[in-house]
Amino acid sequence: MPRLKPSKTIQNRLEMVRQALRQKSIPALLVAHRADYFYLTGFTGEDSAVLITGRSVTVITDGRFESAAKKEVAWSKVHFRRGDLTSELVKVIQSSPCQRLAIQADKMTVATRDALRKGLTGVRLVDAPPTISQMRERKSAGELKTMDNAIRVAESAYRAMLKTIRIGQTELELAARLEYEMKRRGSTEPAFGSIVAIDANAALPHAVPGNRRVKSGCMILFDWGATVDGYRSDLTRTVFVGSIPSKFKAIYEAVLTSQKKAIAAIRAGVRMSDVDAIAREHIADCGYGERFTHGLGHGLGLDVHESPSLSWRSDQKLVAGMVVTVEPGIYLPGVGGVRIEDDVRVMGNGCQVMSHLSKSLKSAVIDVAR
Ligand code: GLY
Ligand code: MN
């Protein structure tokens, strides 16, 4: 039997958004970012949008998601579009008269924004308050449980994949095996394009897997995650086949200690930029300051990269309930790189590392059969 009322969780989330809109005297909000409308309504269809007013919620979708709409948002109005999304959005918005409409310009294409501007008459577009992103930063007990599942699936798949590595396999084969093992365990899709990078490719923080082959003495960087009930995990481990060169032993230890120091500093009230600085300072002390070329981490949840940014760029403080990745790395162009990444829950008096895969130097040297 379809629900005629949203769950308590959805009701509370919608009420918080409506409160923020009321405070700014905004009568309507258009949410076109999939993770945001899923968070606010539970609707899983893609290429859709949700219009929220003080009294109503309208899901604008298409025939592909008819049964999803029936099951997930029977309590809302549903508009099945026949034309393209933007022109139907114009129709729906125009039929629920409002003089101001909030949009999330940072999560919308310029083309959509321009089409709305052109198509709507008598409606002024204003920026949505950052409420939804802020709400999504702090995970509820239910969200944490789901994220735990996404982490367990990724970890178990990784362990299974490690056992199957053979000399001569390509990065793409290893990525395929990892994704297969995640799917077998219930991941609906990889959390992002899985990274499997051998030797010089590992020097690229966002390497694309290709045809480099596993050989004795090579390094392999894995950065992967699962998606379970919409929530994502994001982990990185770097391993060495057979043995580890002394230079990379020192690099591995530098990255590991940097990550541990950063994690030890994580608790509610601490500045993101201070945690980033702790990790960065250790890597600089080891002589590789210039080779840690990205922020320390990012918020994780329905999107693989979401607010907050755990980096020098952020002036935010950590808040209990946030889940952030902690992923320092050292990259030597043309040679290789080491990154270690875990998913960490911020708490009032410290933090909880949600991922449990070993990251000791010993665990980083693996035996691979021919
Ligand atoms: N795991 C991919 C990233 O954090 O960018
Ligand atoms: Mn990450």
Coordinates of N, CA and C in Angstrom, one line a residue, residues 195-199 201-205 207 219-224 235-239 330-331 336-340:
I195 N 39.5 3.9 -9.4 CA 40.8 4.1 -9.8 C 41.7 2.9 -9.5
V196 N 42.3 2.3 -10.5 CA 43.4 1.3 -10.2 C 44.6 1.9 -11.1
A197 N 45.7 2.2 -10.4 CA 46.8 2.9 -11.1 C 48.1 2.2 -10.7
I198 N 48.8 1.8 -11.7 CA 50.1 1.1 -11.5 C 51.2 2.1 -11.8
D199 N 52.2 2.1 -10.9 CA 53.5 2.8 -11.1 C 53.2 4.3 -11.5
N201 N 51.3 5.7 -13.3 CA 49.9 6.1 -13.3 C 49.4 6.5 -11.8
A202 N 50.1 5.9 -10.8 CA 49.7 6.2 -9.4 C 50.1 7.6 -9.0
A203 N 50.9 8.2 -9.9 CA 51.4 9.6 -9.6 C 50.3 10.6 -10.0
L204 N 49.2 10.1 -10.6 CA 48.1 11.0 -11.0 C 47.0 10.8 -10.0
P205 N 46.7 11.8 -9.1 CA 45.7 11.6 -8.1 C 44.3 11.0 -8.6
A207 N 43.9 9.1 -11.5 CA 44.2 8.3 -12.7 C 43.0 7.6 -13.3
M219 N 53.9 -0.9 -7.9 CA 53.0 -0.5 -6.9 C 51.6 -0.3 -7.6
I220 N 50.6 -0.6 -6.8 CA 49.2 -0.4 -7.3 C 48.4 0.4 -6.4
L221 N 47.8 1.5 -6.9 CA 47.0 2.4 -6.0 C 45.5 2.1 -6.4
F222 N 44.7 1.7 -5.4 CA 43.3 1.5 -5.5 C 42.5 2.6 -4.8
D223 N 41.6 3.2 -5.5 CA 40.7 4.2 -4.9 C 39.3 3.9 -5.4
W224 N 38.5 3.4 -4.5 CA 37.2 2.8 -4.9 C 36.2 3.0 -3.8
L235 N 37.4 4.8 -0.4 CA 38.6 4.3 0.3 C 39.8 4.3 -0.7
T236 N 41.0 4.4 -0.2 CA 42.2 4.2 -1.0 C 43.2 3.4 -0.2
R237 N 43.8 2.5 -0.9 CA 45.0 1.7 -0.4 C 46.0 1.6 -1.5
T238 N 47.3 1.7 -1.1 CA 48.3 1.5 -2.1 C 49.1 0.3 -1.7
V239 N 49.4 -0.6 -2.6 CA 50.1 -1.9 -2.3 C 51.3 -2.0 -3.2
I330 N 51.3 11.4 -1.6 CA 52.5 11.9 -2.1 C 52.7 11.4 -3.5
Y331 N 52.9 12.2 -4.5 CA 52.9 11.8 -5.9 C 54.2 12.2 -6.5
G336 N 55.5 7.3 -9.5 CA 54.4 6.6 -8.7 C 53.9 7.5 -7.6
G337 N 53.0 6.9 -6.8 CA 52.4 7.7 -5.8 C 51.8 6.8 -4.7
V338 N 51.6 7.4 -3.5 CA 51.0 6.7 -2.4 C 49.9 7.6 -1.9
R339 N 48.7 7.0 -1.7 CA 47.6 7.7 -1.0 C 46.9 6.6 -0.1
I340 N 46.5 7.1 1.0 CA 45.8 6.2 2.0 C 44.5 7.0 2.4

